[in-house]
Amino acid sequence: MINQNNKYRLRLNKRIIGYAEETADGLLFKGREPLWWMRGKPNYNQIDKFVGIQDKFHRDIYENDLVNYRLNAEAQMRKGVILKNEATESFGILDLDSKHFTRLFLEEICLFKSEKMEIYSHLFNHPELEEFLEIE
C-alpha cells in the first residue's frame, strides 16, 4: 500500500489548479504554475482526496477519477469511477456497467493491483455520467 499521507487535488470547478499534501510542517502546495499559492489565497472550491494507490503509470488516484480496470480473473478492461462511500468512509470503484461498488481496501489490503488500473479522465469532465449516476 502506498503512503497514506493526506494528499488532495484542488480544483476551481472543473479545472485542476494544484495539489496539496499534509506534512509535518503543515500543508505543502504544488501548482501548475510556480508559486501560484503565494499570489494570495489559493482560489479553489473543490477538493478531491487521494485514495491511497496509483495507476499503472504511477499517477496518484483521487476520488472522482474515471478508471479502466481489470479484475484478476478477467481479461477485459472495465470502466469505473472512484468514489467514497460516506456510510463506511471507504473509497471504492463504482462499475459504470453494473453499478456495483467494490471497496479498494479490505482492512489494510488493497483489492486491486495498480498495474491493472489506468486513469482515463475525471467525473467532473463528464456531466452526463454525473446525471447517469445521480451524483450531486
PDB file of C-alpha atoms in Angstrom:
ATOM      1  CA  MET A   1       0.000   0.000   0.000  1.00  0.00           C
ATOM      2  CA  ILE A   2       1.233   3.479  -0.875  1.00  0.00           C
ATOM      3  CA  ASN A   3       1.970   6.051   1.810  1.00  0.00           C
ATOM      4  CA  GLN A   4      -1.392   7.239   3.112  1.00  0.00           C
ATOM      5  CA  ASN A   5      -0.409  10.878   3.669  1.00  0.00           C
ATOM      6  CA  ASN A   6      -3.358  13.171   3.298  1.00  0.00           C
ATOM      7  CA  LYS A   7      -2.999  14.380  -0.269  1.00  0.00           C
ATOM      8  CA  TYR A   8      -5.541  16.431  -2.173  1.00  0.00           C
ATOM      9  CA  ARG A   9      -6.284  17.610  -5.702  1.00  0.00           C
ATOM     10  CA  LEU A  10      -7.503  21.220  -5.735  1.00  0.00           C
ATOM     11  CA  ARG A  11      -9.996  22.351  -8.363  1.00  0.00           C
ATOM     12  CA  LEU A  12     -11.743  25.514  -9.385  1.00  0.00           C
ATOM     13  CA  ASN A  13     -14.979  23.961 -10.630  1.00  0.00           C
ATOM     14  CA  LYS A  14     -13.771  21.578 -13.371  1.00  0.00           C
ATOM     15  CA  ARG A  15     -10.212  22.902 -13.707  1.00  0.00           C
ATOM     16  CA  ILE A  16      -7.398  21.290 -11.703  1.00  0.00           C
ATOM     17  CA  ILE A  17      -5.308  24.138 -10.319  1.00  0.00           C
ATOM     18  CA  GLY A  18      -2.961  22.341  -7.962  1.00  0.00           C
ATOM     19  CA  TYR A  19      -2.318  19.777  -5.271  1.00  0.00           C
ATOM     20  CA  ALA A  20      -1.785  19.874  -1.519  1.00  0.00           C
ATOM     21  CA  GLU A  21      -0.202  17.425   0.897  1.00  0.00           C
ATOM     22  CA  GLU A  22      -0.223  17.441   4.679  1.00  0.00           C
ATOM     23  CA  THR A  23       3.322  17.262   6.023  1.00  0.00           C
ATOM     24  CA  ALA A  24       4.861  17.561   9.480  1.00  0.00           C
ATOM     25  CA  ASP A  25       5.492  21.242   8.717  1.00  0.00           C
ATOM     26  CA  GLY A  26       1.961  21.972   7.505  1.00  0.00           C
ATOM     27  CA  LEU A  27       0.392  21.967   4.059  1.00  0.00           C
ATOM     28  CA  LEU A  28       2.668  21.724   1.047  1.00  0.00           C
ATOM     29  CA  PHE A  29       1.061  23.187  -2.092  1.00  0.00           C
ATOM     30  CA  LYS A  30       2.054  22.268  -5.634  1.00  0.00           C
ATOM     31  CA  GLY A  31       0.611  24.014  -8.643  1.00  0.00           C
ATOM     32  CA  ARG A  32       0.853  24.027 -12.392  1.00  0.00           C
ATOM     33  CA  GLU A  33       2.429  27.495 -12.202  1.00  0.00           C
ATOM     34  CA  PRO A  34       5.396  28.138  -9.877  1.00  0.00           C
ATOM     35  CA  LEU A  35       4.416  29.702  -6.543  1.00  0.00           C
ATOM     36  CA  TRP A  36       0.757  30.125  -7.597  1.00  0.00           C
ATOM     37  CA  TRP A  37      -0.383  29.999  -3.965  1.00  0.00           C
ATOM     38  CA  MET A  38       1.815  32.956  -2.982  1.00  0.00           C
ATOM     39  CA  ARG A  39      -0.224  35.428  -5.060  1.00  0.00           C
ATOM     40  CA  GLY A  40      -2.874  35.418  -2.371  1.00  0.00           C
ATOM     41  CA  LYS A  41      -5.316  32.848  -1.120  1.00  0.00           C
ATOM     42  CA  PRO A  42      -5.396  29.832  -3.461  1.00  0.00           C
ATOM     43  CA  ASN A  43      -8.573  30.088  -5.490  1.00  0.00           C
ATOM     44  CA  TYR A  44     -10.180  26.630  -5.377  1.00  0.00           C
ATOM     45  CA  ASN A  45     -13.663  25.446  -4.491  1.00  0.00           C
ATOM     46  CA  GLN A  46     -13.430  21.654  -4.881  1.00  0.00           C
ATOM     47  CA  ILE A  47     -11.143  19.138  -3.175  1.00  0.00           C
ATOM     48  CA  ASP A  48     -10.611  15.518  -4.238  1.00  0.00           C
ATOM     49  CA  LYS A  49      -8.854  13.242  -1.765  1.00  0.00           C
ATOM     50  CA  PHE A  50      -6.063  10.809  -2.672  1.00  0.00           C
ATOM     51  CA  VAL A  51      -7.349   7.246  -2.254  1.00  0.00           C
ATOM     52  CA  GLY A  52      -4.026   5.595  -1.383  1.00  0.00           C
ATOM     53  CA  ILE A  53      -2.995   3.901  -4.645  1.00  0.00           C
ATOM     54  CA  GLN A  54      -1.526   4.765  -8.020  1.00  0.00           C
ATOM     55  CA  ASP A  55      -2.376   3.582 -11.506  1.00  0.00           C
ATOM     56  CA  LYS A  56      -0.083   1.590 -13.815  1.00  0.00           C
ATOM     57  CA  PHE A  57       1.666   4.809 -14.896  1.00  0.00           C
ATOM     58  CA  HIS A  58       2.419   5.728 -11.234  1.00  0.00           C
ATOM     59  CA  ARG A  59      -0.142   8.551 -11.174  1.00  0.00           C
ATOM     60  CA  ASP A  60      -1.928   9.162  -7.887  1.00  0.00           C
ATOM     61  CA  ILE A  61      -5.595   8.176  -7.993  1.00  0.00           C
ATOM     62  CA  TYR A  62      -8.063  10.639  -6.468  1.00  0.00           C
ATOM     63  CA  GLU A  63     -11.781  10.400  -5.833  1.00  0.00           C
ATOM     64  CA  ASN A  64     -13.818  11.306  -8.937  1.00  0.00           C
ATOM     65  CA  ASP A  65     -11.240   9.774 -11.291  1.00  0.00           C
ATOM     66  CA  LEU A  66     -12.560   7.625 -14.119  1.00  0.00           C
ATOM     67  CA  VAL A  67     -10.521   4.459 -14.464  1.00  0.00           C
ATOM     68  CA  ASN A  68     -10.150   1.475 -16.719  1.00  0.00           C
ATOM     69  CA  TYR A  69      -9.528  -1.526 -14.503  1.00  0.00           C
ATOM     70  CA  ARG A  70      -9.195  -5.237 -14.795  1.00  0.00           C
ATOM     71  CA  LEU A  71     -10.312  -7.830 -12.322  1.00  0.00           C
ATOM     72  CA  ASN A  72      -7.722 -10.531 -11.747  1.00  0.00           C
ATOM     73  CA  ALA A  73      -9.795 -13.285 -13.337  1.00  0.00           C
ATOM     74  CA  GLU A  74     -10.965 -11.231 -16.339  1.00  0.00           C
ATOM     75  CA  ALA A  75      -9.063 -10.304 -19.469  1.00  0.00           C
ATOM     76  CA  GLN A  76     -11.433  -7.497 -20.463  1.00  0.00           C
ATOM     77  CA  MET A  77     -10.997  -3.969 -19.104  1.00  0.00           C
ATOM     78  CA  ARG A  78     -13.941  -2.463 -17.230  1.00  0.00           C
ATOM     79  CA  LYS A  79     -14.795   1.201 -16.677  1.00  0.00           C
ATOM     80  CA  GLY A  80     -15.434   2.644 -13.255  1.00  0.00           C
ATOM     81  CA  VAL A  81     -15.397   5.792 -11.175  1.00  0.00           C
ATOM     82  CA  ILE A  82     -13.541   6.212  -7.889  1.00  0.00           C
ATOM     83  CA  LEU A  83     -15.997   7.331  -5.203  1.00  0.00           C
ATOM     84  CA  LYS A  84     -16.198   7.495  -1.429  1.00  0.00           C
ATOM     85  CA  ASN A  85     -18.877   5.521   0.377  1.00  0.00           C
ATOM     86  CA  GLU A  86     -19.952   8.004   3.023  1.00  0.00           C
ATOM     87  CA  ALA A  87     -21.589   5.316   5.191  1.00  0.00           C
ATOM     88  CA  THR A  88     -18.381   3.289   5.559  1.00  0.00           C
ATOM     89  CA  GLU A  89     -15.910   6.164   4.985  1.00  0.00           C
ATOM     90  CA  SER A  90     -14.128   3.999   2.405  1.00  0.00           C
ATOM     91  CA  PHE A  91     -13.079   4.534  -1.197  1.00  0.00           C
ATOM     92  CA  GLY A  92     -14.020   2.157  -3.953  1.00  0.00           C
ATOM     93  CA  ILE A  93     -14.782   1.683  -7.622  1.00  0.00           C
ATOM     94  CA  LEU A  94     -18.334   2.035  -8.881  1.00  0.00           C
ATOM     95  CA  ASP A  95     -18.521  -0.054 -12.048  1.00  0.00           C
ATOM     96  CA  LEU A  96     -20.179   2.016 -14.785  1.00  0.00           C
ATOM     97  CA  ASP A  97     -21.946  -1.004 -16.321  1.00  0.00           C
ATOM     98  CA  SER A  98     -23.142  -2.975 -13.310  1.00  0.00           C
ATOM     99  CA  LYS A  99     -23.247  -0.030 -10.858  1.00  0.00           C
ATOM    100  CA  HIS A 100     -21.667  -2.367  -8.299  1.00  0.00           C
ATOM    101  CA  PHE A 101     -19.457  -0.650  -5.702  1.00  0.00           C
ATOM    102  CA  THR A 102     -16.302  -2.507  -4.661  1.00  0.00           C
ATOM    103  CA  ARG A 103     -14.113  -1.169  -1.880  1.00  0.00           C
ATOM    104  CA  LEU A 104     -10.470  -0.519  -2.751  1.00  0.00           C
ATOM    105  CA  PHE A 105      -9.201  -1.799   0.602  1.00  0.00           C
ATOM    106  CA  LEU A 106     -10.238  -4.524   2.992  1.00  0.00           C
ATOM    107  CA  GLU A 107      -8.582  -3.648   6.277  1.00  0.00           C
ATOM    108  CA  GLU A 108      -5.073  -2.660   5.050  1.00  0.00           C
ATOM    109  CA  ILE A 109      -5.089  -4.898   1.970  1.00  0.00           C
ATOM    110  CA  CYS A 110      -5.654  -3.331  -1.457  1.00  0.00           C
ATOM    111  CA  LEU A 111      -8.056  -5.438  -3.532  1.00  0.00           C
ATOM    112  CA  PHE A 112      -6.831  -4.047  -6.874  1.00  0.00           C
ATOM    113  CA  LYS A 113      -3.411  -4.141  -8.495  1.00  0.00           C
ATOM    114  CA  SER A 114      -2.020  -0.820  -9.697  1.00  0.00           C
ATOM    115  CA  GLU A 115      -0.762  -2.375 -12.926  1.00  0.00           C
ATOM    116  CA  LYS A 116      -4.349  -3.322 -13.795  1.00  0.00           C
ATOM    117  CA  MET A 117      -5.741   0.192 -13.334  1.00  0.00           C
ATOM    118  CA  GLU A 118      -5.451   3.285 -15.521  1.00  0.00           C
ATOM    119  CA  ILE A 119      -6.910   6.776 -15.112  1.00  0.00           C
ATOM    120  CA  TYR A 120      -8.532   7.945 -18.345  1.00  0.00           C
ATOM    121  CA  SER A 121     -10.498  11.019 -17.255  1.00  0.00           C
ATOM    122  CA  HIS A 122     -12.353  12.648 -14.372  1.00  0.00           C
ATOM    123  CA  LEU A 123     -16.021  12.527 -13.410  1.00  0.00           C
ATOM    124  CA  PHE A 124     -16.194  16.328 -13.280  1.00  0.00           C
ATOM    125  CA  ASN A 125     -15.392  16.444 -17.015  1.00  0.00           C
ATOM    126  CA  HIS A 126     -18.387  14.227 -17.831  1.00  0.00           C
ATOM    127  CA  PRO A 127     -21.651  15.789 -16.597  1.00  0.00           C
ATOM    128  CA  GLU A 128     -23.635  13.117 -18.465  1.00  0.00           C
ATOM    129  CA  LEU A 129     -22.118  10.492 -16.129  1.00  0.00           C
ATOM    130  CA  GLU A 130     -22.915  12.561 -13.038  1.00  0.00           C
ATOM    131  CA  GLU A 131     -26.573  12.618 -14.117  1.00  0.00           C
ATOM    132  CA  PHE A 132     -26.493   8.918 -15.023  1.00  0.00           C
ATOM    133  CA  LEU A 133     -25.067   8.048 -11.607  1.00  0.00           C
ATOM    134  CA  GLU A 134     -27.369  10.560  -9.857  1.00  0.00           C
ATOM    135  CA  ILE A 135     -24.466  12.250  -8.091  1.00  0.00           C
ATOM    136  CA  GLU A 136     -24.962  15.702  -6.675  1.00  0.00           C
TER     137      GLU A 136
END
